[in-house]
mmCIF file of N, CA and C in Angstrom:
data_model
loop_
_atom_site.group_PDB
_atom_site.id
_atom_site.type_symbol
_atom_site.label_atom_id
_atom_site.label_comp_id
_atom_site.label_asym_id
_atom_site.label_seq_id
_atom_site.Cartn_x
_atom_site.Cartn_y
_atom_site.Cartn_z
ATOM 1 N N MET D 116 4.742 -40.302 -0.908
ATOM 2 C CA MET D 116 5.349 -41.628 -1.949
ATOM 3 C C MET D 116 6.511 -41.274 -1.137
ATOM 4 N N VAL D 117 7.689 -40.524 -1.380
ATOM 5 C CA VAL D 117 8.989 -40.252 -0.715
ATOM 6 C C VAL D 117 9.081 -41.278 0.572
ATOM 7 N N GLY D 118 8.268 -40.647 1.197
ATOM 8 C CA GLY D 118 8.377 -41.661 2.631
ATOM 9 C C GLY D 118 8.115 -43.422 2.084
ATOM 10 N N LEU D 119 7.706 -43.565 1.924
ATOM 11 C CA LEU D 119 6.920 -45.008 1.353
ATOM 12 C C LEU D 119 8.475 -45.636 0.639
ATOM 13 N N ILE D 120 9.214 -44.827 -0.660
ATOM 14 C CA ILE D 120 10.340 -45.791 -1.292
ATOM 15 C C ILE D 120 10.937 -45.382 0.122
ATOM 16 N N TRP D 121 11.348 -44.500 1.178
ATOM 17 C CA TRP D 121 12.653 -44.800 2.081
ATOM 18 C C TRP D 121 12.340 -46.010 2.719
ATOM 19 N N LEU D 122 10.873 -46.105 3.018
ATOM 20 C CA LEU D 122 10.441 -47.409 4.130
ATOM 21 C C LEU D 122 10.828 -48.804 3.372
ATOM 22 N N VAL D 123 10.371 -48.715 2.095
ATOM 23 C CA VAL D 123 11.115 -49.715 1.399
ATOM 24 C C VAL D 123 12.076 -50.465 1.390
ATOM 25 N N ARG D 124 13.473 -49.034 0.978
ATOM 26 C CA ARG D 124 14.711 -49.182 1.105
ATOM 27 C C ARG D 124 15.398 -50.078 2.549
ATOM 28 N N GLY D 125 14.678 -48.961 3.651
ATOM 29 C CA GLY D 125 14.610 -49.541 4.718
ATOM 30 C C GLY D 125 15.059 -50.715 5.345
ATOM 31 N N ARG D 126 13.848 -51.444 4.924
ATOM 32 C CA ARG D 126 13.094 -52.414 5.106
ATOM 33 C C ARG D 126 14.118 -53.822 4.044
ATOM 34 N N ARG D 127 14.539 -53.354 2.761
ATOM 35 C CA ARG D 127 15.314 -54.126 1.958
ATOM 36 C C ARG D 127 16.615 -54.197 2.456
ATOM 37 N N ARG D 128 17.203 -52.976 3.475
ATOM 38 C CA ARG D 128 19.145 -52.822 3.865
ATOM 39 C C ARG D 128 18.615 -53.829 5.185
ATOM 40 N N ARG D 129 17.766 -53.750 5.806
ATOM 41 C CA ARG D 129 17.417 -54.204 6.974
ATOM 42 C C ARG D 129 17.822 -55.619 7.249
ATOM 43 N N ALA D 130 16.374 -56.463 5.948
ATOM 44 C CA ALA D 130 16.863 -57.860 5.633
ATOM 45 C C ALA D 130 18.101 -58.456 5.422
ATOM 46 N N TRP D 131 18.793 -57.424 4.208
ATOM 47 C CA TRP D 131 20.165 -57.778 3.742
ATOM 48 C C TRP D 131 21.326 -57.854 4.932
ATOM 49 N N LEU D 132 20.896 -56.969 5.895
ATOM 50 C CA LEU D 132 22.048 -57.008 6.976
ATOM 51 C C LEU D 132 21.844 -58.148 7.387
ATOM 52 N N LEU D 133 20.704 -58.615 7.957
ATOM 53 C CA LEU D 133 20.458 -59.828 8.277
ATOM 54 C C LEU D 133 20.839 -60.968 7.860
ATOM 55 N N ASP D 134 20.458 -60.975 6.689
ATOM 56 C CA ASP D 134 21.028 -61.929 6.164
ATOM 57 C C ASP D 134 22.371 -62.443 5.650
ATOM 58 N N ALA D 135 23.256 -61.205 5.898
ATOM 59 C CA ALA D 135 24.715 -61.888 5.687
ATOM 60 C C ALA D 135 25.423 -61.618 7.500
ATOM 61 N N LYS D 136 24.536 -61.492 8.245
ATOM 62 C CA LYS D 136 25.027 -61.242 9.458
ATOM 63 C C LYS D 136 24.682 -63.394 9.477
ATOM 64 N N GLU D 137 23.326 -63.593 8.766
ATOM 65 C CA GLU D 137 23.597 -65.303 9.630
ATOM 66 C C GLU D 137 24.293 -65.968 8.397
ATOM 67 N N LYS D 138 24.423 -65.453 7.533
ATOM 68 C CA LYS D 138 25.664 -66.057 6.476
ATOM 69 C C LYS D 138 26.867 -66.093 7.523
ATOM 70 N N TRP D 139 27.662 -64.506 7.771
ATOM 71 C CA TRP D 139 28.678 -65.087 8.442
ATOM 72 C C TRP D 139 28.842 -66.351 9.851
ATOM 73 N N ASN D 140 27.392 -65.311 10.612
ATOM 74 C CA ASN D 140 27.567 -66.364 11.373
ATOM 75 C C ASN D 140 27.591 -68.381 11.579
ATOM 76 N N ARG D 141 27.014 -68.757 9.851
ATOM 77 C CA ARG D 141 26.792 -70.196 9.621
ATOM 78 C C ARG D 141 28.400 -70.179 9.396
ATOM 79 N N PHE D 142 28.879 -69.487 8.652
ATOM 80 C CA PHE D 142 30.334 -69.549 7.984
ATOM 81 C C PHE D 142 31.155 -69.791 9.154
ATOM 82 N N GLU D 143 31.374 -69.074 10.504
ATOM 83 C CA GLU D 143 31.953 -69.443 11.253
ATOM 84 C C GLU D 143 31.866 -70.775 11.773
ATOM 85 N N ASP D 144 30.460 -70.961 12.213
ATOM 86 C CA ASP D 144 30.001 -72.285 12.525
ATOM 87 C C ASP D 144 30.946 -73.676 11.617
ATOM 88 N N VAL D 145 30.564 -73.341 9.916
ATOM 89 C CA VAL D 145 30.983 -73.922 9.600
ATOM 90 C C VAL D 145 32.802 -74.377 9.387
ATOM 91 N N ARG D 146 33.189 -73.018 9.454
ATOM 92 C CA ARG D 146 34.520 -73.225 10.112
ATOM 93 C C ARG D 146 35.379 -74.256 11.499
ATOM 94 N N ARG D 147 34.755 -73.884 12.402
ATOM 95 C CA ARG D 147 34.771 -74.666 13.875
ATOM 96 C C ARG D 147 34.553 -76.310 12.943
ATOM 97 N N THR D 148 34.203 -76.621 12.454
ATOM 98 C CA THR D 148 33.505 -78.300 12.651
ATOM 99 C C THR D 148 34.184 -79.104 11.002
ATOM 100 N N HIS D 149 34.801 -77.868 10.173
ATOM 101 C CA HIS D 149 35.498 -78.828 9.127
ATOM 102 C C HIS D 149 36.837 -78.738 9.650
ATOM 103 N N GLY D 150 37.957 -79.541 9.412
ATOM 104 C CA GLY D 150 39.292 -79.620 9.149
ATOM 105 C C GLY D 150 40.104 -78.922 8.953
ATOM 106 N N THR D 151 40.640 -78.774 7.857
ATOM 107 C CA THR D 151 41.534 -77.724 7.141
ATOM 108 C C THR D 151 40.617 -76.876 6.220
ATOM 109 N N THR D 152 40.790 -75.565 6.709
ATOM 110 C CA THR D 152 39.808 -74.897 5.882
ATOM 111 C C THR D 152 40.648 -73.277 5.637
ATOM 112 N N THR D 153 40.426 -72.668 4.407
ATOM 113 C CA THR D 153 40.997 -71.634 4.334
ATOM 114 C C THR D 153 39.808 -70.721 3.486
ATOM 115 N N GLU D 154 40.343 -68.992 3.688
ATOM 116 C CA GLU D 154 38.897 -68.685 2.815
ATOM 117 C C GLU D 154 39.312 -68.039 1.845
ATOM 118 N N ILE D 155 38.727 -67.964 0.628
ATOM 119 C CA ILE D 155 39.666 -67.258 -0.658
ATOM 120 C C ILE D 155 38.394 -66.198 -0.867
ATOM 121 N N THR D 156 38.666 -64.757 -1.872
ATOM 122 C CA THR D 156 37.671 -63.820 -1.475
ATOM 123 C C THR D 156 37.514 -63.641 -3.446
ATOM 124 N N ILE D 157 36.499 -63.762 -3.942
ATOM 125 C CA ILE D 157 35.991 -63.848 -5.622
ATOM 126 C C ILE D 157 36.698 -62.531 -5.717
ATOM 127 N N LEU D 158 37.237 -61.692 -6.638
ATOM 128 C CA LEU D 158 38.093 -61.078 -6.799
ATOM 129 C C LEU D 158 36.724 -60.206 -8.003
ATOM 130 N N SER D 159 37.095 -61.557 -8.863
ATOM 131 C CA SER D 159 36.225 -61.174 -10.099
ATOM 132 C C SER D 159 35.489 -62.243 -10.789
ATOM 133 N N VAL D 160 34.294 -61.985 -11.521
ATOM 134 C CA VAL D 160 34.170 -63.300 -12.122
ATOM 135 C C VAL D 160 34.060 -63.530 -13.939
ATOM 136 N N ASP D 161 34.973 -64.080 -14.239
ATOM 137 C CA ASP D 161 35.510 -63.434 -15.499
ATOM 138 C C ASP D 161 34.562 -64.304 -16.691
ATOM 139 N N ALA D 162 34.236 -65.201 -16.819
ATOM 140 C CA ALA D 162 33.396 -65.534 -17.531
ATOM 141 C C ALA D 162 32.342 -66.652 -16.550
ATOM 142 N N LEU D 163 30.901 -66.506 -17.247
ATOM 143 C CA LEU D 163 29.809 -67.891 -16.377
ATOM 144 C C LEU D 163 29.350 -68.513 -17.778
ATOM 145 N N GLU D 164 29.339 -69.968 -16.948
ATOM 146 C CA GLU D 164 29.012 -70.984 -18.177
ATOM 147 C C GLU D 164 28.219 -71.851 -17.383
ATOM 148 N N PRO D 165 27.450 -72.806 -17.957
ATOM 149 C CA PRO D 165 26.814 -73.501 -17.438
ATOM 150 C C PRO D 165 27.092 -74.420 -16.384
ATOM 151 N N THR D 166 28.177 -75.190 -16.310
ATOM 152 C CA THR D 166 29.179 -75.893 -15.653
ATOM 153 C C THR D 166 29.435 -75.137 -14.445
ATOM 154 N N GLY D 167 30.054 -74.328 -14.331
ATOM 155 C CA GLY D 167 30.870 -73.186 -13.749
ATOM 156 C C GLY D 167 31.200 -71.989 -14.007
ATOM 157 N N SER D 168 32.106 -71.413 -13.331
ATOM 158 C CA SER D 168 32.849 -69.797 -13.848
ATOM 159 C C SER D 168 33.790 -70.286 -14.011
ATOM 160 N N TRP D 169 34.600 -69.074 -14.645
ATOM 161 C CA TRP D 169 35.774 -68.997 -14.664
ATOM 162 C C TRP D 169 36.484 -67.491 -13.908
ATOM 163 N N ILE D 170 36.895 -67.257 -12.731
ATOM 164 C CA ILE D 170 36.961 -66.345 -11.491
ATOM 165 C C ILE D 170 38.304 -66.196 -11.410
ATOM 166 N N THR D 171 38.237 -65.051 -10.667
ATOM 167 C CA THR D 171 39.862 -64.214 -9.979
ATOM 168 C C THR D 171 39.619 -64.728 -8.428
ATOM 169 N N ILE D 172 40.719 -64.989 -7.837
ATOM 170 C CA ILE D 172 40.390 -65.104 -6.701
ATOM 171 C C ILE D 172 41.536 -64.940 -5.761
ATOM 172 N N ASN D 173 41.360 -64.549 -4.877
ATOM 173 C CA ASN D 173 42.749 -63.936 -3.359
ATOM 174 C C ASN D 173 42.862 -65.184 -2.489
ATOM 175 N N TRP D 174 43.640 -65.545 -2.283
ATOM 176 C CA TRP D 174 44.066 -66.413 -1.387
ATOM 177 C C TRP D 174 44.036 -65.584 -0.059
ATOM 178 N N ASN D 175 43.374 -65.387 0.873
ATOM 179 C CA ASN D 175 43.261 -64.398 1.895
ATOM 180 C C ASN D 175 44.060 -64.374 3.072
ATOM 181 N N ARG D 176 44.915 -65.656 3.673
ATOM 182 C CA ARG D 176 45.993 -66.197 4.110
ATOM 183 C C ARG D 176 47.431 -65.880 3.662
ATOM 184 N N PHE D 177 47.518 -65.592 2.514
ATOM 185 C CA PHE D 177 48.648 -65.477 1.769
ATOM 186 C C PHE D 177 48.500 -64.459 0.725
ATOM 187 N N GLY D 178 47.466 -63.676 0.346
ATOM 188 C CA GLY D 178 47.644 -62.717 -0.269
ATOM 189 C C GLY D 178 47.968 -62.971 -2.023
ATOM 190 N N HIS D 179 48.149 -64.134 -2.151
ATOM 191 C CA HIS D 179 48.045 -64.560 -3.749
ATOM 192 C C HIS D 179 46.571 -64.748 -4.082
ATOM 193 N N VAL D 180 47.049 -64.082 -5.810
ATOM 194 C CA VAL D 180 45.325 -63.455 -6.496
ATOM 195 C C VAL D 180 46.263 -64.859 -7.815
ATOM 196 N N GLN D 181 44.992 -65.479 -8.161
ATOM 197 C CA GLN D 181 45.467 -66.700 -9.472
ATOM 198 C C GLN D 181 43.598 -66.363 -9.888
ATOM 199 N N THR D 182 44.005 -66.827 -11.282
ATOM 200 C CA THR D 182 42.384 -67.214 -11.830
ATOM 201 C C THR D 182 42.405 -69.294 -11.131
ATOM 202 N N ALA D 183 40.879 -68.962 -11.698
ATOM 203 C CA ALA D 183 40.616 -70.456 -10.893
ATOM 204 C C ALA D 183 39.182 -70.214 -11.771
ATOM 205 N N TRP D 184 39.097 -72.057 -11.970
ATOM 206 C CA TRP D 184 37.485 -72.184 -12.375
ATOM 207 C C TRP D 184 36.341 -72.969 -11.182
ATOM 208 N N LEU D 185 35.918 -72.742 -10.774
ATOM 209 C CA LEU D 185 34.447 -72.781 -10.150
ATOM 210 C C LEU D 185 33.684 -74.114 -10.909
ATOM 211 N N GLU D 186 33.644 -74.401 -10.075
ATOM 212 C CA GLU D 186 32.217 -75.790 -10.152
ATOM 213 C C GLU D 186 31.105 -74.852 -9.692
ATOM 214 N N ALA D 187 29.749 -75.164 -10.753
ATOM 215 C CA ALA D 187 28.593 -74.478 -10.345
ATOM 216 C C ALA D 187 28.787 -74.396 -8.702
ATOM 217 N N LEU D 188 27.615 -73.676 -7.931
ATOM 218 C CA LEU D 188 27.056 -73.588 -6.630
ATOM 219 C C LEU D 188 25.973 -73.702 -6.570
ATOM 220 N N GLN D 189 25.367 -74.190 -6.027
ATOM 221 C CA GLN D 189 23.996 -73.924 -6.020
ATOM 222 C C GLN D 189 23.147 -72.242 -5.440
ATOM 223 N N GLU D 190 23.944 -71.411 -4.691
ATOM 224 C CA GLU D 190 23.296 -70.454 -4.739
ATOM 225 C C GLU D 190 24.315 -69.250 -5.551
ATOM 226 N N PRO D 191 23.944 -68.257 -5.593
ATOM 227 C CA PRO D 191 24.891 -67.572 -6.677
ATOM 228 C C PRO D 191 25.988 -66.701 -6.147
ATOM 229 N N ILE D 192 26.986 -66.664 -6.666
ATOM 230 C CA ILE D 192 27.917 -65.557 -5.758
ATOM 231 C C ILE D 192 28.211 -65.095 -6.687
ATOM 232 N N TRP D 193 29.348 -63.283 -6.166
ATOM 233 C CA TRP D 193 30.017 -62.170 -6.958
ATOM 234 C C TRP D 193 31.102 -61.941 -6.423
ATOM 235 N N ALA D 194 31.652 -60.982 -7.272
ATOM 236 C CA ALA D 194 32.965 -60.455 -7.189
ATOM 237 C C ALA D 194 32.620 -60.114 -5.514
ATOM 238 N N GLY D 195 33.542 -60.147 -4.464
ATOM 239 C CA GLY D 195 33.381 -59.418 -3.240
ATOM 240 C C GLY D 195 33.220 -60.739 -1.939
ATOM 241 N N SER D 196 32.563 -61.724 -2.601
ATOM 242 C CA SER D 196 32.229 -62.950 -1.851
ATOM 243 C C SER D 196 33.257 -63.470 -1.461
ATOM 244 N N VAL D 197 33.225 -64.021 0.080
ATOM 245 C CA VAL D 197 34.348 -64.442 0.848
ATOM 246 C C VAL D 197 34.332 -66.033 0.502
ATOM 247 N N LEU D 198 34.458 -67.125 0.233
ATOM 248 C CA LEU D 198 34.266 -68.658 0.238
ATOM 249 C C LEU D 198 34.949 -69.172 1.169
ATOM 250 N N LEU D 199 34.348 -70.143 2.041
ATOM 251 C CA LEU D 199 35.294 -70.957 3.061
ATOM 252 C C LEU D 199 35.637 -72.613 2.177
ATOM 253 N N ILE D 200 36.560 -72.796 1.980
ATOM 254 C CA ILE D 200 37.094 -73.939 1.451
ATOM 255 C C ILE D 200 37.871 -75.207 1.654
ATOM 256 N N SER D 201 37.629 -76.334 1.459
ATOM 257 C CA SER D 201 38.872 -77.020 1.816
ATOM 258 C C SER D 201 39.770 -76.993 0.796
ATOM 259 N N PRO D 202 41.015 -76.853 1.112
ATOM 260 C CA PRO D 202 42.371 -76.387 -0.185
ATOM 261 C C PRO D 202 42.842 -78.321 -0.753
ATOM 262 N N ASP D 203 42.530 -78.098 -1.982
ATOM 263 C CA ASP D 203 42.570 -79.626 -2.436
ATOM 264 C C ASP D 203 44.336 -79.940 -2.543
ATOM 265 N N PRO D 204 44.655 -80.418 -1.220
ATOM 266 C CA PRO D 204 46.185 -81.024 -1.221
ATOM 267 C C PRO D 204 47.012 -81.444 -2.219
ATOM 268 N N ALA D 205 46.410 -81.789 -3.754
ATOM 269 C CA ALA D 205 46.736 -82.205 -5.278
ATOM 270 C C ALA D 205 47.574 -80.842 -5.402
ATOM 271 N N GLN D 206 47.007 -79.881 -5.449
ATOM 272 C CA GLN D 206 47.049 -78.694 -6.340
ATOM 273 C C GLN D 206 47.464 -77.513 -5.400
ATOM 274 N N VAL D 207 47.536 -77.697 -4.139
ATOM 275 C CA VAL D 207 48.384 -76.448 -3.536
ATOM 276 C C VAL D 207 49.060 -77.431 -2.216
ATOM 277 N N MET D 208 50.552 -77.238 -2.102
ATOM 278 C CA MET D 208 51.325 -78.110 -1.472
ATOM 279 C C MET D 208 52.220 -76.570 -0.881
ATOM 280 N N PRO D 209 52.720 -76.936 0.539
ATOM 281 C CA PRO D 209 53.618 -76.002 1.260
ATOM 282 C C PRO D 209 55.068 -76.242 0.384
ATOM 283 N N GLY D 210 55.750 -75.161 -0.020
ATOM 284 C CA GLY D 210 57.035 -75.448 -0.563
ATOM 285 C C GLY D 210 57.032 -75.517 -1.649
ATOM 286 N N MET D 211 55.660 -75.563 -2.161
ATOM 287 C CA MET D 211 55.060 -75.809 -4.064
ATOM 288 C C MET D 211 55.173 -74.860 -5.074
ATOM 289 N N PRO D 212 55.064 -73.988 -5.758
ATOM 290 C CA PRO D 212 54.526 -73.531 -6.915
ATOM 291 C C PRO D 212 53.446 -73.341 -6.725
ATOM 292 N N TRP D 213 52.781 -72.503 -6.536
ATOM 293 C CA TRP D 213 50.985 -71.710 -7.063
ATOM 294 C C TRP D 213 50.696 -72.703 -8.487
ATOM 295 N N PRO D 214 50.010 -73.477 -8.611
ATOM 296 C CA PRO D 214 49.293 -74.096 -9.365
ATOM 297 C C PRO D 214 48.902 -72.687 -10.772
ATOM 298 N N ALA D 215 49.113 -72.361 -12.217
ATOM 299 C CA ALA D 215 48.777 -71.606 -12.777
ATOM 300 C C ALA D 215 47.142 -71.223 -12.750
ATOM 301 N N THR D 216 46.337 -72.209 -12.638
ATOM 302 C CA THR D 216 44.879 -72.028 -12.486
ATOM 303 C C THR D 216 44.313 -73.410 -11.431
ATOM 304 N N TYR D 217 43.416 -72.780 -10.184
ATOM 305 C CA TYR D 217 43.140 -73.399 -9.485
ATOM 306 C C TYR D 217 41.705 -74.227 -9.923
ATOM 307 N N TYR D 218 41.398 -75.310 -9.429
ATOM 308 C CA TYR D 218 40.460 -76.208 -9.706
ATOM 309 C C TYR D 218 39.519 -75.849 -8.915
ATOM 310 N N LEU D 219 38.489 -75.285 -8.191
ATOM 311 C CA LEU D 219 37.931 -75.635 -7.236
ATOM 312 C C LEU D 219 36.321 -76.280 -7.246
ATOM 313 N N GLN D 220 36.746 -77.497 -6.613
ATOM 314 C CA GLN D 220 35.139 -78.144 -6.937
ATOM 315 C C GLN D 220 34.056 -77.484 -5.697
ATOM 316 N N ALA D 221 32.397 -78.101 -6.484
ATOM 317 C CA ALA D 221 31.580 -77.066 -5.224
ATOM 318 C C ALA D 221 31.712 -77.974 -3.972
ATOM 319 N N SER D 222 31.880 -79.045 -4.303
ATOM 320 C CA SER D 222 32.624 -79.980 -2.665
ATOM 321 C C SER D 222 32.969 -79.914 -1.965
ATOM 322 N N HIS D 223 33.961 -79.166 -2.251
ATOM 323 C CA HIS D 223 35.016 -78.346 -1.198
ATOM 324 C C HIS D 223 34.805 -77.096 -0.859
ATOM 325 N N CYS D 224 33.699 -76.440 -1.411
ATOM 326 C CA CYS D 224 33.318 -75.059 -0.762
ATOM 327 C C CYS D 224 31.823 -75.165 0.312
ATOM 328 N N HIS D 225 32.463 -74.518 1.881
ATOM 329 C CA HIS D 225 31.592 -75.202 2.596
ATOM 330 C C HIS D 225 30.699 -73.976 3.181
ATOM 331 N N ALA D 226 31.067 -73.078 2.908
ATOM 332 C CA ALA D 226 30.167 -71.993 3.291
ATOM 333 C C ALA D 226 30.494 -70.536 2.190
ATOM 334 N N TRP D 227 29.886 -69.688 2.380
ATOM 335 C CA TRP D 227 30.198 -68.150 1.609
ATOM 336 C C TRP D 227 29.499 -67.103 2.621
ATOM 337 N N ALA D 228 30.304 -65.777 2.504
ATOM 338 C CA ALA D 228 29.464 -64.833 2.996
ATOM 339 C C ALA D 228 29.843 -63.451 2.307
ATOM 340 N N PRO D 229 28.904 -62.292 2.353
ATOM 341 C CA PRO D 229 29.518 -61.130 1.634
ATOM 342 C C PRO D 229 30.708 -60.714 2.378
ATOM 343 N N GLY D 230 31.236 -59.802 1.192
ATOM 344 C CA GLY D 230 32.647 -59.606 1.394
ATOM 345 C C GLY D 230 33.065 -58.739 2.916
ATOM 346 N N THR D 231 32.029 -58.909 3.194
ATOM 347 C CA THR D 231 33.243 -57.531 4.620
ATOM 348 C C THR D 231 32.172 -58.235 5.667
ATOM 349 N N LYS D 232 33.076 -58.542 7.054
ATOM 350 C CA LYS D 232 32.497 -59.184 8.213
ATOM 351 C C LYS D 232 30.811 -58.106 8.379
ATOM 352 N N TYR D 233 30.091 -58.998 8.749
ATOM 353 C CA TYR D 233 28.697 -57.992 9.802
ATOM 354 C C TYR D 233 29.684 -57.524 10.918
ATOM 355 N N SER D 234 29.170 -55.834 10.985
ATOM 356 C CA SER D 234 30.242 -55.339 11.913
ATOM 357 C C SER D 234 28.990 -54.765 12.886
ATOM 358 N N GLY D 235 27.452 -55.647 13.198
ATOM 359 C CA GLY D 235 26.458 -55.184 14.243
ATOM 360 C C GLY D 235 25.957 -53.231 13.745
ATOM 361 N N GLY D 236 26.440 -52.577 13.364
ATOM 362 C CA GLY D 236 25.838 -51.741 13.193
ATOM 363 C C GLY D 236 24.779 -51.773 12.074
ATOM 364 N N SER D 237 23.936 -50.600 12.027
ATOM 365 C CA SER D 237 22.838 -50.742 11.053
ATOM 366 C C SER D 237 23.188 -49.351 9.783
#
């Protein structure tokens, strides 16, 4: 019985790792095909609502943490997910202060992947 449990766990882990690797490959492909993009990491999901979620994000390139409203996406995401987005130039402009709340449209999210890149190990 114990062996069967470990076999199932091993298969689930292997499936999750393959899915994570596939998501990161798609993430990198999308990054190459879109114009201006940046990565944000979801630090926490603060409130779920039918049309979206209040989240706390980190702008990976800038190290800036802020509250954001994220329109509902087709796939569920969780804290630690990394999103590849097209930043809205009306909200984020070089040399200007960060907005108090960033509004992220679903159409600006191009890809997502689990929090740490797939390392290739098992």
